[in-house]
PDB file of C-alpha atoms in Angstrom:
ATOM      1  CA  MET A1028      45.040 -37.605 -60.874  1.00  0.00           C
ATOM      2  CA  ILE A1029      44.495 -34.013 -59.094  1.00  0.00           C
ATOM      3  CA  VAL A1030      44.870 -35.700 -55.634  1.00  0.00           C
ATOM      4  CA  TYR A1031      48.496 -37.120 -56.836  1.00  0.00           C
ATOM      5  CA  VAL A1032      49.804 -33.783 -58.326  1.00  0.00           C
ATOM      6  CA  VAL A1033      48.506 -31.840 -54.970  1.00  0.00           C
ATOM      7  CA  VAL A1034      50.309 -34.760 -52.510  1.00  0.00           C
ATOM      8  CA  ALA A1035      53.775 -34.064 -55.073  1.00  0.00           C
ATOM      9  CA  ILE A1036      53.568 -30.365 -54.551  1.00  0.00           C
ATOM     10  CA  VAL A1037      53.060 -30.564 -50.815  1.00  0.00           C
ATOM     11  CA  LEU A1038      55.607 -33.285 -50.232  1.00  0.00           C
ATOM     12  CA  SER A1039      58.139 -31.135 -52.616  1.00  0.00           C
ATOM     13  CA  TYR A1040      57.274 -27.558 -50.302  1.00  0.00           C
ATOM     14  CA  LEU A1041      57.732 -29.775 -47.088  1.00  0.00           C
ATOM     15  CA  ILE A1042      60.998 -31.158 -48.518  1.00  0.00           C
ATOM     16  CA  TRP A1043      61.987 -27.558 -49.841  1.00  0.00           C
ATOM     17  CA  ILE A1044      61.260 -26.150 -46.152  1.00  0.00           C
ATOM     18  CA  LYS A1045      63.431 -28.924 -44.621  1.00  0.00           C
ATOM     19  CA  CYS A1046      66.354 -28.070 -47.150  1.00  0.00           C
ATOM     20  CA  ILE A1047      66.262 -24.215 -45.760  1.00  0.00           C
ATOM     21  CA  TYR A1048      66.068 -25.118 -42.531  1.00  0.00           C
ATOM     22  CA  CYS A1049      69.165 -27.534 -42.633  1.00  0.00           C
ATOM     23  CA  ARG A1050      71.081 -24.503 -44.043  1.00  0.00           C
ATOM     24  CA  GLN A1051      69.946 -22.046 -41.914  1.00  0.00           C
ATOM     25  CA  ARG A1052      72.762 -22.910 -39.705  1.00  0.00           C
ATOM     26  CA  PRO A1053      75.678 -22.019 -42.146  1.00  0.00           C
ATOM     27  CA  THR A1054      73.759 -19.254 -43.236  1.00  0.00           C
ATOM     28  CA  LEU A1055      73.156 -17.659 -39.949  1.00  0.00           C
ATOM     29  CA  VAL A1056      76.308 -18.001 -38.528  1.00  0.00           C
ATOM     30  CA  LYS A1057      77.788 -16.113 -41.795  1.00  0.00           C
ATOM     31  CA  SER A1058      75.239 -13.318 -41.484  1.00  0.00           C
ATOM     32  CA  LEU A1059      76.599 -13.058 -37.790  1.00  0.00           C
ATOM     33  CA  LYS A1060      79.802 -12.638 -38.688  1.00  0.00           C
ATOM     34  CA  ARG A1061      78.693  -9.694 -41.307  1.00  0.00           C
ATOM     35  CA  ALA A1062      76.754  -8.104 -38.585  1.00  0.00           C
ATOM     36  CA  ILE A1063      79.197  -8.344 -35.351  1.00  0.00           C
ATOM     37  CA  ASN A1064      81.948  -7.441 -38.107  1.00  0.00           C
ATOM     38  CA  VAL A1065      83.828 -10.665 -36.789  1.00  0.00           C
ATOM     39  CA  LEU A1066      86.617 -10.517 -39.601  1.00  0.00           C
ATOM     40  CA  THR A1067      87.970 -14.116 -39.065  1.00  0.00           C
ATOM     41  CA  SER A1068      87.824 -17.189 -41.155  1.00  0.00           C
ATOM     42  CA  ARG A1069      86.676 -19.756 -38.333  1.00  0.00           C
ATOM     43  CA  GLU A1070      83.444 -20.262 -37.072  1.00  0.00           C
ATOM     44  CA  ILE A1071      82.123 -18.137 -34.467  1.00  0.00           C
ATOM     45  CA  ASN A1072      80.948 -19.315 -31.360  1.00  0.00           C
ATOM     46  CA  GLY A1073      78.953 -17.924 -28.312  1.00  0.00           C
ATOM     47  CA  ASP A1074      81.897 -15.860 -27.006  1.00  0.00           C
ATOM     48  CA  ASP A1075      81.866 -13.546 -29.995  1.00  0.00           C
ATOM     49  CA  ILE A1076      78.251 -12.589 -29.405  1.00  0.00           C
ATOM     50  CA  SER A1077      76.804 -10.758 -26.452  1.00  0.00           C
ATOM     51  CA  ALA A1078      73.142 -10.341 -27.936  1.00  0.00           C
ATOM     52  CA  LEU A1079      70.805  -7.792 -26.025  1.00  0.00           C
ATOM     53  CA  LEU A1080      67.139  -8.126 -26.771  1.00  0.00           C
ATOM     54  CA  VAL A1081      64.754  -4.909 -26.241  1.00  0.00           C
ATOM     55  CA  THR A1082      61.276  -5.724 -25.567  1.00  0.00           C
ATOM     56  CA  ALA A1083      58.164  -3.346 -24.380  1.00  0.00           C
ATOM     57  CA  HIS A1084      56.187  -6.259 -22.220  1.00  0.00           C
ATOM     58  CA  PRO A1085      56.306  -9.539 -20.972  1.00  0.00           C
ATOM     59  CA  ASP A1086      55.474 -12.129 -23.944  1.00  0.00           C
ATOM     60  CA  ASP A1087      56.857  -9.893 -26.744  1.00  0.00           C
ATOM     61  CA  GLU A1088      60.078 -12.240 -26.245  1.00  0.00           C
ATOM     62  CA  CYS A1089      58.246 -15.357 -27.428  1.00  0.00           C
ATOM     63  CA  MET A1090      55.619 -13.872 -29.672  1.00  0.00           C
ATOM     64  CA  PHE A1091      57.260 -11.935 -32.172  1.00  0.00           C
ATOM     65  CA  PHE A1092      61.377 -12.989 -31.352  1.00  0.00           C
ATOM     66  CA  ALA A1093      61.303 -16.768 -29.861  1.00  0.00           C
ATOM     67  CA  PRO A1094      63.109 -18.178 -33.441  1.00  0.00           C
ATOM     68  CA  THR A1095      65.912 -15.503 -32.626  1.00  0.00           C
ATOM     69  CA  ILE A1096      66.179 -16.157 -29.162  1.00  0.00           C
ATOM     70  CA  ILE A1097      66.186 -20.058 -30.022  1.00  0.00           C
ATOM     71  CA  ARG A1098      68.659 -20.000 -32.743  1.00  0.00           C
ATOM     72  CA  LEU A1099      71.440 -17.366 -30.930  1.00  0.00           C
ATOM     73  CA  VAL A1100      70.864 -19.735 -27.621  1.00  0.00           C
ATOM     74  CA  GLU A1101      71.770 -22.674 -30.030  1.00  0.00           C
ATOM     75  CA  LEU A1102      75.105 -20.790 -30.967  1.00  0.00           C
ATOM     76  CA  LYS A1103      75.727 -20.379 -27.155  1.00  0.00           C
ATOM     77  CA  ALA A1104      75.273 -16.928 -27.533  1.00  0.00           C
ATOM     78  CA  ASN A1105      75.197 -14.407 -24.129  1.00  0.00           C
ATOM     79  CA  VAL A1106      71.888 -13.537 -24.681  1.00  0.00           C
ATOM     80  CA  HIS A1107      70.165 -10.887 -22.409  1.00  0.00           C
ATOM     81  CA  LEU A1108      66.703  -9.098 -22.340  1.00  0.00           C
ATOM     82  CA  LEU A1109      65.513  -5.649 -21.698  1.00  0.00           C
ATOM     83  CA  CYS A1110      61.787  -5.549 -20.673  1.00  0.00           C
ATOM     84  CA  LEU A1111      60.539  -1.642 -20.391  1.00  0.00           C
ATOM     85  CA  SER A1112      57.585  -2.773 -18.459  1.00  0.00           C
ATOM     86  CA  GLU A1113      56.351  -5.514 -16.539  1.00  0.00           C
ATOM     87  CA  GLY A1114      52.688  -5.468 -18.145  1.00  0.00           C
ATOM     88  CA  ASN A1115      50.465  -3.823 -15.566  1.00  0.00           C
ATOM     89  CA  TYR A1116      47.814  -2.947 -18.127  1.00  0.00           C
ATOM     90  CA  TYR A1117      45.265  -4.961 -16.089  1.00  0.00           C
ATOM     91  CA  ASN A1118      46.991  -4.676 -12.726  1.00  0.00           C
ATOM     92  CA  GLN A1119      48.736  -8.133 -13.670  1.00  0.00           C
ATOM     93  CA  GLY A1120      52.421  -7.133 -13.236  1.00  0.00           C
ATOM     94  CA  ALA A1121      53.595  -9.702 -10.425  1.00  0.00           C
ATOM     95  CA  GLN A1122      52.271 -12.436 -12.536  1.00  0.00           C
ATOM     96  CA  ARG A1123      53.287 -11.366 -15.841  1.00  0.00           C
ATOM     97  CA  ARG A1124      56.881 -10.732 -14.257  1.00  0.00           C
ATOM     98  CA  GLN A1125      57.012 -14.410 -13.025  1.00  0.00           C
ATOM     99  CA  GLU A1126      55.533 -15.142 -16.669  1.00  0.00           C
ATOM    100  CA  LEU A1127      58.552 -13.664 -18.179  1.00  0.00           C
ATOM    101  CA  LEU A1128      60.995 -15.411 -16.446  1.00  0.00           C
ATOM    102  CA  ASN A1129      59.559 -18.823 -16.899  1.00  0.00           C
ATOM    103  CA  SER A1130      59.038 -17.961 -20.303  1.00  0.00           C
ATOM    104  CA  CYS A1131      62.613 -17.185 -20.819  1.00  0.00           C
ATOM    105  CA  ALA A1132      63.769 -20.130 -18.778  1.00  0.00           C
ATOM    106  CA  VAL A1133      62.244 -22.398 -21.300  1.00  0.00           C
ATOM    107  CA  LEU A1134      63.791 -20.520 -24.365  1.00  0.00           C
ATOM    108  CA  GLY A1135      67.401 -20.759 -22.850  1.00  0.00           C
ATOM    109  CA  ILE A1136      67.631 -17.103 -21.223  1.00  0.00           C
ATOM    110  CA  PRO A1137      68.912 -17.126 -17.029  1.00  0.00           C
ATOM    111  CA  ASP A1138      66.933 -15.085 -14.791  1.00  0.00           C
ATOM    112  CA  CYS A1139      70.521 -13.312 -14.518  1.00  0.00           C
ATOM    113  CA  ARG A1140      70.290 -11.964 -17.831  1.00  0.00           C
ATOM    114  CA  ILE A1141      66.734 -10.462 -17.331  1.00  0.00           C
ATOM    115  CA  THR A1142      66.051  -7.116 -16.582  1.00  0.00           C
ATOM    116  CA  ILE A1143      62.394  -5.771 -16.142  1.00  0.00           C
ATOM    117  CA  VAL A1144      61.625  -1.850 -15.924  1.00  0.00           C
ATOM    118  CA  ASP A1145      58.709  -0.864 -13.512  1.00  0.00           C
ATOM    119  CA  HIS A1146      58.853   2.704 -14.382  1.00  0.00           C
ATOM    120  CA  LYS A1147      55.714   5.287 -13.964  1.00  0.00           C
ATOM    121  CA  LYS A1148      56.575   7.318 -17.280  1.00  0.00           C
ATOM    122  CA  LEU A1149      56.985   3.553 -19.232  1.00  0.00           C
ATOM    123  CA  PRO A1150      53.345   1.880 -18.400  1.00  0.00           C
ATOM    124  CA  ASP A1151      51.979  -0.849 -20.235  1.00  0.00           C
ATOM    125  CA  ASP A1152      49.662   0.846 -22.702  1.00  0.00           C
ATOM    126  CA  PRO A1153      49.012   1.267 -26.573  1.00  0.00           C
ATOM    127  CA  LYS A1154      47.858   4.869 -26.282  1.00  0.00           C
ATOM    128  CA  ALA A1155      50.636   5.818 -24.142  1.00  0.00           C
ATOM    129  CA  GLU A1156      53.624   7.946 -26.014  1.00  0.00           C
ATOM    130  CA  TRP A1157      56.729   7.076 -24.657  1.00  0.00           C
ATOM    131  CA  SER A1158      59.373   9.564 -24.195  1.00  0.00           C
ATOM    132  CA  VAL A1159      62.227   8.598 -26.803  1.00  0.00           C
ATOM    133  CA  SER A1160      64.808  10.408 -24.626  1.00  0.00           C
ATOM    134  CA  LEU A1161      63.645   8.223 -21.699  1.00  0.00           C
ATOM    135  CA  VAL A1162      63.513   5.398 -23.614  1.00  0.00           C
ATOM    136  CA  SER A1163      67.005   6.097 -24.808  1.00  0.00           C
ATOM    137  CA  SER A1164      68.211   6.740 -21.904  1.00  0.00           C
ATOM    138  CA  VAL A1165      67.313   3.389 -20.090  1.00  0.00           C
ATOM    139  CA  ILE A1166      68.641   1.499 -22.733  1.00  0.00           C
ATOM    140  CA  VAL A1167      71.710   2.637 -23.520  1.00  0.00           C
ATOM    141  CA  HIS A1168      72.543   2.772 -19.384  1.00  0.00           C
ATOM    142  CA  HIS A1169      72.043  -0.869 -19.823  1.00  0.00           C
ATOM    143  CA  MET A1170      74.260  -0.980 -22.842  1.00  0.00           C
ATOM    144  CA  ARG A1171      77.244   0.827 -20.994  1.00  0.00           C
ATOM    145  CA  ALA A1172      76.920  -1.881 -18.225  1.00  0.00           C
ATOM    146  CA  HIS A1173      77.386  -4.475 -20.397  1.00  0.00           C
ATOM    147  CA  SER A1174      79.529  -5.061 -23.519  1.00  0.00           C
ATOM    148  CA  PHE A1175      76.953  -6.106 -26.291  1.00  0.00           C
ATOM    149  CA  ASN A1176      77.692  -6.417 -29.956  1.00  0.00           C
ATOM    150  CA  MET A1177      74.235  -6.959 -30.868  1.00  0.00           C
ATOM    151  CA  VAL A1178      70.956  -4.921 -29.759  1.00  0.00           C
ATOM    152  CA  LEU A1179      67.517  -6.617 -31.308  1.00  0.00           C
ATOM    153  CA  THR A1180      64.382  -5.004 -31.363  1.00  0.00           C
ATOM    154  CA  PHE A1181      61.244  -4.022 -33.324  1.00  0.00           C
ATOM    155  CA  ASP A1182      61.000  -1.786 -36.275  1.00  0.00           C
ATOM    156  CA  GLU A1183      59.055   1.251 -37.350  1.00  0.00           C
ATOM    157  CA  SER A1184      55.878  -0.797 -37.917  1.00  0.00           C
ATOM    158  CA  GLY A1185      56.644  -2.355 -34.108  1.00  0.00           C
ATOM    159  CA  VAL A1186      55.205  -5.923 -36.321  1.00  0.00           C
ATOM    160  CA  SER A1187      51.339  -5.077 -34.009  1.00  0.00           C
ATOM    161  CA  SER A1188      51.837  -1.463 -34.604  1.00  0.00           C
ATOM    162  CA  HIS A1189      51.756  -0.867 -30.648  1.00  0.00           C
ATOM    163  CA  ALA A1190      53.036   2.146 -29.536  1.00  0.00           C
ATOM    164  CA  ASN A1191      55.136   0.848 -27.176  1.00  0.00           C
ATOM    165  CA  HIS A1192      57.252  -1.100 -29.789  1.00  0.00           C
ATOM    166  CA  THR A1193      57.580   2.006 -32.107  1.00  0.00           C
ATOM    167  CA  ALA A1194      58.665   3.954 -29.280  1.00  0.00           C
ATOM    168  CA  ILE A1195      61.821   1.381 -28.877  1.00  0.00           C
ATOM    169  CA  HIS A1196      62.677   1.622 -32.476  1.00  0.00           C
ATOM    170  CA  LYS A1197      62.455   5.429 -32.420  1.00  0.00           C
ATOM    171  CA  ALA A1198      64.714   5.307 -29.287  1.00  0.00           C
ATOM    172  CA  LEU A1199      67.591   2.973 -31.000  1.00  0.00           C
ATOM    173  CA  ARG A1200      67.181   5.393 -33.898  1.00  0.00           C
ATOM    174  CA  HIS A1201      67.912   8.345 -31.771  1.00  0.00           C
ATOM    175  CA  LEU A1202      70.936   6.511 -30.065  1.00  0.00           C
ATOM    176  CA  ALA A1203      72.197   5.134 -33.479  1.00  0.00           C
ATOM    177  CA  PHE A1204      72.099   8.841 -35.338  1.00  0.00           C
ATOM    178  CA  SER A1205      73.714  10.648 -32.126  1.00  0.00           C
ATOM    179  CA  GLY A1206      76.565   8.905 -31.815  1.00  0.00           C
ATOM    180  CA  GLN A1207      75.723   6.813 -28.846  1.00  0.00           C
ATOM    181  CA  VAL A1208      76.093   3.301 -29.885  1.00  0.00           C
ATOM    182  CA  PRO A1209      79.915   1.811 -29.865  1.00  0.00           C
ATOM    183  CA  ASN A1210      81.508   1.313 -33.050  1.00  0.00           C
ATOM    184  CA  ASP A1211      81.635  -2.669 -32.674  1.00  0.00           C
ATOM    185  CA  CYS A1212      77.810  -2.746 -31.592  1.00  0.00           C
ATOM    186  CA  CYS A1213      75.244  -3.162 -34.516  1.00  0.00           C
ATOM    187  CA  LEU A1214      71.408  -2.433 -34.289  1.00  0.00           C
ATOM    188  CA  LEU A1215      68.952  -4.750 -35.755  1.00  0.00           C
ATOM    189  CA  SER A1216      65.183  -4.013 -36.124  1.00  0.00           C
ATOM    190  CA  LEU A1217      62.492  -7.124 -36.506  1.00  0.00           C
ATOM    191  CA  VAL A1218      60.796  -6.713 -40.228  1.00  0.00           C
ATOM    192  CA  THR A1219      57.110  -6.092 -39.788  1.00  0.00           C
ATOM    193  CA  VAL A1220      55.309  -8.105 -42.531  1.00  0.00           C
ATOM    194  CA  GLY A1221      51.829  -7.648 -43.705  1.00  0.00           C
ATOM    195  CA  PRO A1222      48.801  -9.731 -42.375  1.00  0.00           C
ATOM    196  CA  LEU A1223      48.957 -11.753 -45.732  1.00  0.00           C
ATOM    197  CA  ARG A1224      52.339 -13.033 -44.767  1.00  0.00           C
ATOM    198  CA  LYS A1225      51.980 -12.955 -41.343  1.00  0.00           C
ATOM    199  CA  TYR A1226      49.381 -15.474 -41.152  1.00  0.00           C
ATOM    200  CA  ILE A1227      49.912 -17.886 -43.127  1.00  0.00           C
ATOM    201  CA  SER A1228      52.420 -19.486 -40.652  1.00  0.00           C
ATOM    202  CA  PHE A1229      55.391 -22.038 -41.717  1.00  0.00           C
ATOM    203  CA  LEU A1230      53.999 -21.420 -45.854  1.00  0.00           C
ATOM    204  CA  GLU A1231      55.573 -17.927 -45.233  1.00  0.00           C
ATOM    205  CA  LEU A1232      59.304 -19.441 -44.971  1.00  0.00           C
ATOM    206  CA  PRO A1233      60.078 -19.237 -48.347  1.00  0.00           C
ATOM    207  CA  PHE A1234      59.073 -15.599 -48.777  1.00  0.00           C
ATOM    208  CA  SER A1235      61.334 -14.816 -45.846  1.00  0.00           C
ATOM    209  CA  TRP A1236      64.434 -16.924 -47.413  1.00  0.00           C
ATOM    210  CA  LEU A1237      63.833 -14.872 -50.710  1.00  0.00           C
ATOM    211  CA  GLN A1238      63.252 -11.501 -49.606  1.00  0.00           C
ATOM    212  CA  PRO A1239      66.602  -9.934 -48.336  1.00  0.00           C
ATOM    213  CA  ALA A1240      67.612  -9.733 -44.507  1.00  0.00           C
ATOM    214  CA  CYS A1241      70.433  -8.373 -42.423  1.00  0.00           C
ATOM    215  CA  LEU A1242      69.948 -11.035 -40.604  1.00  0.00           C
ATOM    216  CA  ARG A1243      67.806 -14.508 -40.662  1.00  0.00           C
ATOM    217  CA  CYS A1244      66.537 -16.753 -37.761  1.00  0.00           C
ATOM    218  CA  ILE A1245      64.443 -20.473 -38.841  1.00  0.00           C
ATOM    219  CA  ILE A1246      63.157 -22.855 -36.516  1.00  0.00           C
ATOM    220  CA  GLY A1247      61.649 -26.307 -36.960  1.00  0.00           C
ATOM    221  CA  SER A1248      59.349 -28.006 -35.518  1.00  0.00           C
ATOM    222  CA  GLN A1249      61.357 -28.706 -32.374  1.00  0.00           C
ATOM    223  CA  GLY A1250      62.245 -25.435 -31.888  1.00  0.00           C
ATOM    224  CA  TYR A1251      58.772 -24.021 -32.563  1.00  0.00           C
ATOM    225  CA  ARG A1252      57.517 -26.555 -29.880  1.00  0.00           C
ATOM    226  CA  ARG A1253      59.942 -24.684 -27.729  1.00  0.00           C
ATOM    227  CA  ALA A1254      58.440 -21.457 -29.051  1.00  0.00           C
ATOM    228  CA  LYS A1255      54.529 -22.752 -28.213  1.00  0.00           C
ATOM    229  CA  ASP A1256      55.757 -23.846 -24.630  1.00  0.00           C
ATOM    230  CA  ALA A1257      56.945 -20.235 -24.258  1.00  0.00           C
ATOM    231  CA  MET A1258      53.844 -19.041 -25.186  1.00  0.00           C
ATOM    232  CA  PHE A1259      52.120 -21.208 -22.850  1.00  0.00           C
ATOM    233  CA  CYS A1260      53.943 -19.596 -19.571  1.00  0.00           C
ATOM    234  CA  HIS A1261      52.186 -16.660 -20.359  1.00  0.00           C
ATOM    235  CA  ARG A1262      49.018 -17.927 -18.737  1.00  0.00           C
ATOM    236  CA  SER A1263      47.262 -14.641 -17.961  1.00  0.00           C
ATOM    237  CA  GLN A1264      47.869 -13.650 -21.593  1.00  0.00           C
ATOM    238  CA  LEU A1265      46.196 -16.732 -23.174  1.00  0.00           C
ATOM    239  CA  LEU A1266      42.781 -15.453 -24.674  1.00  0.00           C
ATOM    240  CA  TRP A1267      41.343 -17.740 -27.321  1.00  0.00           C
ATOM    241  CA  PHE A1268      42.904 -15.434 -30.562  1.00  0.00           C
ATOM    242  CA  ARG A1269      46.583 -16.185 -28.686  1.00  0.00           C
ATOM    243  CA  TYR A1270      46.102 -19.974 -29.723  1.00  0.00           C
ATOM    244  CA  LEU A1271      45.199 -18.615 -33.068  1.00  0.00           C
ATOM    245  CA  TYR A1272      48.201 -16.758 -33.283  1.00  0.00           C
ATOM    246  CA  ILE A1273      50.797 -19.318 -32.121  1.00  0.00           C
ATOM    247  CA  THR A1274      49.165 -21.541 -34.732  1.00  0.00           C
ATOM    248  CA  PHE A1275      49.150 -19.184 -37.699  1.00  0.00           C
ATOM    249  CA  SER A1276      51.503 -16.546 -36.781  1.00  0.00           C
ATOM    250  CA  ARG A1277      54.882 -16.589 -39.104  1.00  0.00           C
ATOM    251  CA  TYR A1278      56.929 -15.056 -36.287  1.00  0.00           C
ATOM    252  CA  MET A1279      56.673 -18.229 -34.509  1.00  0.00           C
ATOM    253  CA  PHE A1280      58.854 -19.565 -37.214  1.00  0.00           C
ATOM    254  CA  VAL A1281      61.254 -16.755 -38.655  1.00  0.00           C
ATOM    255  CA  ASN A1282      62.569 -13.520 -37.732  1.00  0.00           C
ATOM    256  CA  THR A1283      64.215 -11.387 -40.295  1.00  0.00           C
ATOM    257  CA  PHE A1284      66.077  -8.311 -39.336  1.00  0.00           C
ATOM    258  CA  GLN A1285      67.356  -5.149 -40.790  1.00  0.00           C
ATOM    259  CA  THR A1286      70.111  -2.756 -39.751  1.00  0.00           C
ATOM    260  CA  ILE A1287      69.237   0.635 -38.109  1.00  0.00           C
ATOM    261  CA  PRO A1288      71.438   2.569 -39.696  1.00  0.00           C
ATOM    262  CA  GLN A1289      73.815   5.248 -38.337  1.00  0.00           C
ATOM    263  CA  GLY A1290      73.967   9.173 -39.501  1.00  0.00           C
ATOM    264  CA  PRO A1291      72.447  12.178 -38.755  1.00  0.00           C
ATOM    265  CA  LYS A1292      68.123  12.417 -38.328  1.00  0.00           C
ATOM    266  CA  ASN A1293      65.960  14.765 -36.675  1.00  0.00           C
ATOM    267  CA  LEU A1294      63.682  13.281 -34.157  1.00  0.00           C
ATOM    268  CA  LYS A1295      61.178  15.042 -32.028  1.00  0.00           C
ATOM    269  CA  MET A1296      61.638  14.403 -28.232  1.00  0.00           C
ATOM    270  CA  TYR A1297      59.230  14.052 -25.777  1.00  0.00           C
TER     271      TYR A1297
END
């Protein structure tokens, strides 16, 4: 009897997850319209969305942002990637650069929309304190060269607390608070969750669905396979614990974002 109850609960849960995914597209479209201030009753299309994803290292795009990239590409949005280092911590920069291009090809971002920065003051190093002013200048230069209406990156915790991740968030906050972001461009930060929620795989989806978020991107089994294929492009990074991450991380299934607000705030500049 207990077995039947457990099976019934699991099946009910999986059905609910299926319903969440099926309802995701209209919900995503509505969230995107609010985020980029499209004041129209028509459904937005790819021409309405020009998104810039700012990451610190090759593999960030698929480890943390794959659901977002996949969902935006499905809407035929113009998705660009700005990666602020080539991941040369173990002197593998050239290899990791190519791995990034291969990963983005799987996710749906063409090479012409990918910019990889190789700057001696922006090393791939968890102990390095990236200059907020330098990162800000690199980002704003890229924003001015294109007409983005959405910029996405890490939040203040950087998902993994990596110093390079959090430096990007500080830089975007600086741009927002100093009035350097165009009025028609929204800044979104990827929400960091605690270890328990982070590593319960797709079982975390109901929590993300019920928690308030400015933007929520969820992928199903097909999208997950695509995200996994993108991760496998980063051969140099596939240590044993990466396989555990691919299996158990909720960031392989769902991304939730909050808006980076504009307003006065004192930030230390290094």
